[in-house]
PDB file of C-alpha atoms in Angstrom:
ATOM      1  CA  UNK A   1     -43.222 -33.848 -17.671  1.00 49.00           C
ATOM      2  CA  UNK A   2     -41.036 -31.417 -16.132  1.00 57.00           C
ATOM      3  CA  UNK A   3     -37.795 -29.406 -17.744  1.00 64.00           C
ATOM      4  CA  UNK A   4     -34.966 -30.188 -16.051  1.00 76.00           C
ATOM      5  CA  UNK A   5     -32.556 -28.005 -14.901  1.00 74.00           C
ATOM      6  CA  UNK A   6     -28.837 -29.587 -14.360  1.00 84.00           C
ATOM      7  CA  UNK A   7     -26.442 -27.875 -12.296  1.00 88.00           C
ATOM      8  CA  UNK A   8     -22.792 -28.184 -12.383  1.00 88.00           C
ATOM      9  CA  UNK A   9     -21.777 -30.614  -9.813  1.00 91.00           C
ATOM     10  CA  UNK A  10     -17.937 -29.516  -9.050  1.00 93.00           C
ATOM     11  CA  UNK A  11     -17.178 -26.931  -6.289  1.00 96.00           C
ATOM     12  CA  UNK A  12     -17.324 -22.874  -7.054  1.00 97.00           C
ATOM     13  CA  UNK A  13     -13.532 -21.561  -6.509  1.00 98.00           C
ATOM     14  CA  UNK A  14     -14.030 -18.335  -7.985  1.00 98.00           C
ATOM     15  CA  UNK A  15     -16.324 -15.849  -9.615  1.00 98.00           C
ATOM     16  CA  UNK A  16     -15.949 -12.194 -11.147  1.00 98.00           C
ATOM     17  CA  UNK A  17     -13.746 -11.387 -13.930  1.00 98.00           C
ATOM     18  CA  UNK A  18     -10.359 -12.325 -15.420  1.00 98.00           C
ATOM     19  CA  UNK A  19      -9.491 -10.210 -17.937  1.00 98.00           C
ATOM     20  CA  UNK A  20      -5.989  -9.805 -19.734  1.00 98.00           C
ATOM     21  CA  UNK A  21      -3.562  -8.339 -22.227  1.00 98.00           C
ATOM     22  CA  UNK A  22      -0.598 -10.010 -23.841  1.00 98.00           C
ATOM     23  CA  UNK A  23       1.649  -8.501 -26.148  1.00 98.00           C
ATOM     24  CA  UNK A  24       3.836  -9.742 -28.816  1.00 97.00           C
ATOM     25  CA  UNK A  25       6.247  -7.829 -31.452  1.00 94.00           C
ATOM     26  CA  UNK A  26       5.563  -9.985 -34.046  1.00 90.00           C
ATOM     27  CA  UNK A  27       2.492 -13.383 -34.300  1.00 87.00           C
ATOM     28  CA  UNK A  28       4.310 -16.129 -32.314  1.00 88.00           C
ATOM     29  CA  UNK A  29       7.370 -14.381 -31.303  1.00 92.00           C
ATOM     30  CA  UNK A  30       7.176 -13.897 -27.101  1.00 94.00           C
ATOM     31  CA  UNK A  31       5.373 -11.844 -25.276  1.00 96.00           C
ATOM     32  CA  UNK A  32       6.407  -8.451 -24.480  1.00 97.00           C
ATOM     33  CA  UNK A  33       3.679  -7.879 -21.442  1.00 98.00           C
ATOM     34  CA  UNK A  34       1.583 -10.171 -20.225  1.00 98.00           C
ATOM     35  CA  UNK A  35      -1.405  -8.594 -17.688  1.00 98.00           C
ATOM     36  CA  UNK A  36      -3.829 -10.401 -15.581  1.00 98.00           C
ATOM     37  CA  UNK A  37      -6.232  -8.255 -14.180  1.00 98.00           C
ATOM     38  CA  UNK A  38      -8.973 -10.132 -11.668  1.00 98.00           C
ATOM     39  CA  UNK A  39     -11.967  -8.238 -10.301  1.00 98.00           C
ATOM     40  CA  UNK A  40     -13.354 -10.778  -7.578  1.00 98.00           C
ATOM     41  CA  UNK A  41     -16.829 -11.138  -6.111  1.00 98.00           C
ATOM     42  CA  UNK A  42     -16.729 -14.271  -4.250  1.00 98.00           C
ATOM     43  CA  UNK A  43     -13.477 -16.604  -3.245  1.00 98.00           C
ATOM     44  CA  UNK A  44     -12.234 -18.175  -0.418  1.00 98.00           C
ATOM     45  CA  UNK A  45      -9.516 -15.421  -0.663  1.00 98.00           C
ATOM     46  CA  UNK A  46     -12.349 -12.868  -0.355  1.00 98.00           C
ATOM     47  CA  UNK A  47     -13.172 -10.401  -2.972  1.00 98.00           C
ATOM     48  CA  UNK A  48     -11.531  -7.455  -4.629  1.00 98.00           C
ATOM     49  CA  UNK A  49      -9.122  -6.472  -6.958  1.00 98.00           C
ATOM     50  CA  UNK A  50      -5.653  -8.397  -8.304  1.00 98.00           C
ATOM     51  CA  UNK A  51      -3.313  -6.800 -10.968  1.00 99.00           C
ATOM     52  CA  UNK A  52      -0.341  -9.738 -12.282  1.00 98.00           C
ATOM     53  CA  UNK A  53       1.903  -7.933 -14.588  1.00 98.00           C
ATOM     54  CA  UNK A  54       5.160  -8.728 -16.019  1.00 98.00           C
ATOM     55  CA  UNK A  55       5.918  -6.215 -18.920  1.00 98.00           C
ATOM     56  CA  UNK A  56       9.140  -4.255 -20.722  1.00 97.00           C
ATOM     57  CA  UNK A  57       7.786  -1.686 -18.371  1.00 98.00           C
ATOM     58  CA  UNK A  58       8.540  -3.521 -15.562  1.00 98.00           C
ATOM     59  CA  UNK A  59      12.133  -4.625 -17.033  1.00 97.00           C
ATOM     60  CA  UNK A  60      10.233  -8.660 -17.420  1.00 97.00           C
ATOM     61  CA  UNK A  61       9.534  -8.669 -13.870  1.00 98.00           C
ATOM     62  CA  UNK A  62       6.634  -9.266 -12.411  1.00 98.00           C
ATOM     63  CA  UNK A  63       4.760  -6.822 -10.307  1.00 98.00           C
ATOM     64  CA  UNK A  64       1.770  -7.487  -8.351  1.00 98.00           C
ATOM     65  CA  UNK A  65      -0.830  -4.723  -7.176  1.00 98.00           C
ATOM     66  CA  UNK A  66      -3.896  -5.507  -5.142  1.00 98.00           C
ATOM     67  CA  UNK A  67      -6.664  -4.385  -2.539  1.00 98.00           C
ATOM     68  CA  UNK A  68      -6.936  -7.476  -1.018  1.00 98.00           C
ATOM     69  CA  UNK A  69      -3.572  -9.478  -0.234  1.00 98.00           C
ATOM     70  CA  UNK A  70      -5.154 -12.319   0.758  1.00 98.00           C
ATOM     71  CA  UNK A  71      -7.468 -12.790  -2.475  1.00 98.00           C
ATOM     72  CA  UNK A  72      -3.647 -11.923  -4.041  1.00 98.00           C
ATOM     73  CA  UNK A  73      -1.976 -14.839  -2.664  1.00 98.00           C
ATOM     74  CA  UNK A  74      -5.318 -17.038  -2.941  1.00 98.00           C
ATOM     75  CA  UNK A  75      -5.243 -16.699  -6.420  1.00 98.00           C
ATOM     76  CA  UNK A  76      -1.711 -17.439  -6.461  1.00 98.00           C
ATOM     77  CA  UNK A  77      -1.919 -20.795  -5.364  1.00 97.00           C
ATOM     78  CA  UNK A  78      -5.439 -21.666  -6.747  1.00 97.00           C
ATOM     79  CA  UNK A  79      -5.644 -20.416 -10.225  1.00 97.00           C
ATOM     80  CA  UNK A  80      -2.167 -18.434 -11.809  1.00 97.00           C
ATOM     81  CA  UNK A  81       0.088 -21.541 -10.851  1.00 95.00           C
ATOM     82  CA  UNK A  82      -2.086 -22.947 -13.360  1.00 93.00           C
ATOM     83  CA  UNK A  83      -2.318 -20.349 -16.066  1.00 95.00           C
ATOM     84  CA  UNK A  84       1.446 -18.661 -15.597  1.00 97.00           C
ATOM     85  CA  UNK A  85       3.654 -20.045 -13.157  1.00 97.00           C
ATOM     86  CA  UNK A  86       5.851 -16.957 -13.270  1.00 97.00           C
ATOM     87  CA  UNK A  87       2.672 -15.115 -11.571  1.00 98.00           C
ATOM     88  CA  UNK A  88       2.203 -17.461  -9.005  1.00 97.00           C
ATOM     89  CA  UNK A  89       5.774 -17.071  -7.086  1.00 97.00           C
ATOM     90  CA  UNK A  90       4.877 -16.006  -3.173  1.00 96.00           C
ATOM     91  CA  UNK A  91       7.894 -14.466  -2.682  1.00 97.00           C
ATOM     92  CA  UNK A  92       6.950 -11.511  -5.381  1.00 98.00           C
ATOM     93  CA  UNK A  93       5.664  -8.791  -2.675  1.00 98.00           C
ATOM     94  CA  UNK A  94       1.858  -7.560  -2.962  1.00 98.00           C
ATOM     95  CA  UNK A  95       1.714  -3.446  -3.471  1.00 98.00           C
ATOM     96  CA  UNK A  96      -1.153  -2.232  -2.314  1.00 98.00           C
ATOM     97  CA  UNK A  97      -3.160   0.018  -5.291  1.00 98.00           C
ATOM     98  CA  UNK A  98      -6.800   1.011  -5.726  1.00 98.00           C
ATOM     99  CA  UNK A  99      -8.815   0.311  -8.423  1.00 98.00           C
ATOM    100  CA  UNK A 100     -11.373   1.636 -10.573  1.00 98.00           C
ATOM    101  CA  UNK A 101     -12.996   0.928 -13.889  1.00 98.00           C
ATOM    102  CA  UNK A 102     -14.335   3.036 -16.863  1.00 98.00           C
ATOM    103  CA  UNK A 103     -16.152   2.414 -20.395  1.00 98.00           C
ATOM    104  CA  UNK A 104     -18.216  -0.813 -22.093  1.00 97.00           C
ATOM    105  CA  UNK A 105     -17.593  -3.775 -23.920  1.00 96.00           C
ATOM    106  CA  UNK A 106     -19.117  -2.068 -27.310  1.00 96.00           C
ATOM    107  CA  UNK A 107     -16.474   1.051 -27.212  1.00 97.00           C
ATOM    108  CA  UNK A 108     -13.564   0.710 -25.135  1.00 98.00           C
ATOM    109  CA  UNK A 109     -12.560  -0.476 -21.281  1.00 98.00           C
ATOM    110  CA  UNK A 110      -9.534   0.777 -19.213  1.00 98.00           C
ATOM    111  CA  UNK A 111      -8.984  -0.484 -15.754  1.00 98.00           C
ATOM    112  CA  UNK A 112      -6.577   2.156 -13.583  1.00 98.00           C
ATOM    113  CA  UNK A 113      -4.543   0.921 -11.161  1.00 98.00           C
ATOM    114  CA  UNK A 114      -2.751   3.340  -8.492  1.00 98.00           C
ATOM    115  CA  UNK A 115      -0.512   2.510  -6.122  1.00 98.00           C
ATOM    116  CA  UNK A 116       1.782   4.786  -4.210  1.00 98.00           C
ATOM    117  CA  UNK A 117       4.594   5.222  -6.718  1.00 97.00           C
ATOM    118  CA  UNK A 118       2.810   3.442  -9.792  1.00 98.00           C
ATOM    119  CA  UNK A 119      -0.411   4.500 -11.982  1.00 98.00           C
ATOM    120  CA  UNK A 120      -1.220   1.720 -14.817  1.00 98.00           C
ATOM    121  CA  UNK A 121      -3.803   1.498 -17.076  1.00 98.00           C
ATOM    122  CA  UNK A 122      -5.207  -0.582 -19.497  1.00 98.00           C
ATOM    123  CA  UNK A 123      -7.060  -0.390 -22.249  1.00 98.00           C
ATOM    124  CA  UNK A 124      -9.263  -2.783 -24.762  1.00 98.00           C
ATOM    125  CA  UNK A 125     -11.149  -1.793 -27.604  1.00 98.00           C
ATOM    126  CA  UNK A 126     -12.480  -2.733 -31.070  1.00 98.00           C
ATOM    127  CA  UNK A 127     -14.001  -5.366 -30.053  1.00 98.00           C
ATOM    128  CA  UNK A 128     -14.994  -8.273 -31.813  1.00 97.00           C
ATOM    129  CA  UNK A 129     -18.093 -11.063 -31.361  1.00 97.00           C
ATOM    130  CA  UNK A 130     -18.296 -12.309 -27.343  1.00 98.00           C
ATOM    131  CA  UNK A 131     -18.520 -16.060 -27.145  1.00 98.00           C
ATOM    132  CA  UNK A 132     -18.240 -18.455 -24.332  1.00 97.00           C
ATOM    133  CA  UNK A 133     -15.501 -19.914 -23.190  1.00 95.00           C
ATOM    134  CA  UNK A 134     -16.526 -23.661 -21.619  1.00 94.00           C
ATOM    135  CA  UNK A 135     -14.126 -25.640 -19.802  1.00 93.00           C
ATOM    136  CA  UNK A 136     -15.367 -28.284 -17.567  1.00 92.00           C
ATOM    137  CA  UNK A 137     -13.893 -29.841 -15.081  1.00 93.00           C
ATOM    138  CA  UNK A 138     -11.825 -33.208 -15.622  1.00 88.00           C
ATOM    139  CA  UNK A 139     -11.780 -31.912 -19.261  1.00 86.00           C
ATOM    140  CA  UNK A 140      -7.844 -32.747 -20.362  1.00 84.00           C
ATOM    141  CA  UNK A 141      -7.155 -34.406 -17.336  1.00 86.00           C
ATOM    142  CA  UNK A 142      -7.422 -30.438 -15.256  1.00 88.00           C
ATOM    143  CA  UNK A 143      -8.992 -30.596 -12.271  1.00 92.00           C
ATOM    144  CA  UNK A 144     -10.354 -27.207 -12.463  1.00 96.00           C
ATOM    145  CA  UNK A 145     -12.989 -26.502 -15.081  1.00 95.00           C
ATOM    146  CA  UNK A 146     -13.905 -22.295 -16.034  1.00 97.00           C
ATOM    147  CA  UNK A 147     -16.681 -20.716 -17.426  1.00 97.00           C
ATOM    148  CA  UNK A 148     -16.403 -17.396 -18.948  1.00 98.00           C
ATOM    149  CA  UNK A 149     -17.764 -14.828 -21.293  1.00 98.00           C
ATOM    150  CA  UNK A 150     -15.128 -13.785 -23.799  1.00 98.00           C
ATOM    151  CA  UNK A 151     -14.981 -10.016 -25.586  1.00 98.00           C
ATOM    152  CA  UNK A 152     -11.897 -10.144 -27.741  1.00 98.00           C
ATOM    153  CA  UNK A 153     -10.077  -6.976 -28.580  1.00 98.00           C
ATOM    154  CA  UNK A 154      -8.624  -6.287 -31.854  1.00 98.00           C
ATOM    155  CA  UNK A 155      -6.881  -3.703 -30.365  1.00 98.00           C
ATOM    156  CA  UNK A 156      -5.131  -2.834 -26.194  1.00 98.00           C
ATOM    157  CA  UNK A 157      -2.730  -0.473 -24.367  1.00 98.00           C
ATOM    158  CA  UNK A 158      -0.911  -0.572 -21.541  1.00 98.00           C
ATOM    159  CA  UNK A 159       0.861   2.047 -19.675  1.00 98.00           C
ATOM    160  CA  UNK A 160       3.091   2.536 -16.083  1.00 98.00           C
ATOM    161  CA  UNK A 161       3.293   5.825 -15.414  1.00 98.00           C
ATOM    162  CA  UNK A 162       2.405   7.567 -18.780  1.00 97.00           C
ATOM    163  CA  UNK A 163       4.616   4.995 -21.043  1.00 98.00           C
ATOM    164  CA  UNK A 164       3.157   2.487 -23.064  1.00 98.00           C
ATOM    165  CA  UNK A 165       4.322  -1.114 -23.250  1.00 98.00           C
ATOM    166  CA  UNK A 166       5.412  -1.937 -26.784  1.00 96.00           C
ATOM    167  CA  UNK A 167       4.025  -5.225 -28.747  1.00 97.00           C
ATOM    168  CA  UNK A 168       0.900  -5.513 -30.004  1.00 97.00           C
ATOM    169  CA  UNK A 169      -2.272  -7.403 -30.255  1.00 98.00           C
ATOM    170  CA  UNK A 170      -2.943 -10.742 -32.707  1.00 97.00           C
ATOM    171  CA  UNK A 171      -5.678 -12.475 -33.132  1.00 96.00           C
ATOM    172  CA  UNK A 172      -5.567 -16.327 -32.398  1.00 95.00           C
ATOM    173  CA  UNK A 173      -8.675 -19.066 -32.466  1.00 95.00           C
ATOM    174  CA  UNK A 174     -10.372 -20.612 -29.730  1.00 93.00           C
ATOM    175  CA  UNK A 175     -12.039 -23.667 -30.860  1.00 90.00           C
ATOM    176  CA  UNK A 176     -13.657 -22.543 -33.645  1.00 94.00           C
ATOM    177  CA  UNK A 177     -14.395 -18.215 -32.698  1.00 97.00           C
ATOM    178  CA  UNK A 178     -12.473 -15.809 -33.322  1.00 97.00           C
ATOM    179  CA  UNK A 179     -10.067 -14.276 -30.798  1.00 98.00           C
ATOM    180  CA  UNK A 180      -7.309 -12.319 -29.558  1.00 98.00           C
ATOM    181  CA  UNK A 181      -4.537 -11.887 -27.335  1.00 98.00           C
ATOM    182  CA  UNK A 182      -6.511  -8.844 -25.157  1.00 98.00           C
ATOM    183  CA  UNK A 183      -9.788 -10.419 -24.499  1.00 98.00           C
ATOM    184  CA  UNK A 184     -12.498  -9.189 -21.313  1.00 98.00           C
ATOM    185  CA  UNK A 185     -13.254 -11.921 -19.344  1.00 98.00           C
ATOM    186  CA  UNK A 186     -16.378 -11.534 -17.883  1.00 98.00           C
ATOM    187  CA  UNK A 187     -18.402 -13.718 -15.871  1.00 97.00           C
ATOM    188  CA  UNK A 188     -15.649 -15.980 -15.379  1.00 98.00           C
ATOM    189  CA  UNK A 189     -16.503 -18.711 -12.824  1.00 98.00           C
ATOM    190  CA  UNK A 190     -13.557 -21.709 -12.176  1.00 98.00           C
ATOM    191  CA  UNK A 191     -14.624 -24.760 -10.474  1.00 97.00           C
ATOM    192  CA  UNK A 192     -13.011 -27.902  -8.994  1.00 96.00           C
ATOM    193  CA  UNK A 193     -13.869 -31.228  -8.704  1.00 87.00           C
TER     194      UNK A 193
END
């Protein structure tokens, strides 16, 4: 008898990382900062990095930074339109930027985004137990599915040109797993039926 190695029958749309920071003043309150950071290895829009940002530091206006404008626009249409529609506005200009990373998933993880006018730093730290997020395509009527290794952080900080964004990370549950509003999302793959 041979072992079965099942595969997902759906089309792979994007794979890489999609870490996020969502800060609030108080649990259940409105978000003061929402950041979606992508490091993409494979997609129809190519490889590269994108940061979608809305914060008190951007006067609550959406800003988009990328080293691949085609990827930024593709992610807006394919994924961000489902996750946070404000990030899918094609009228928002894409600012050319350089992306670097340091740290690890045990102590701290920092993403740096440098454009001609802005320096943005996103840092996650004080991590709790990782878990696998599994949302198959078709579940809940969604066309897309996502698989990702979430590493929740109990603390995070986002700065723009040295100014620190207001708000805090709050703990939350994802199914039966302890999580937070700031997670590294590694080995993230989106599929579509």
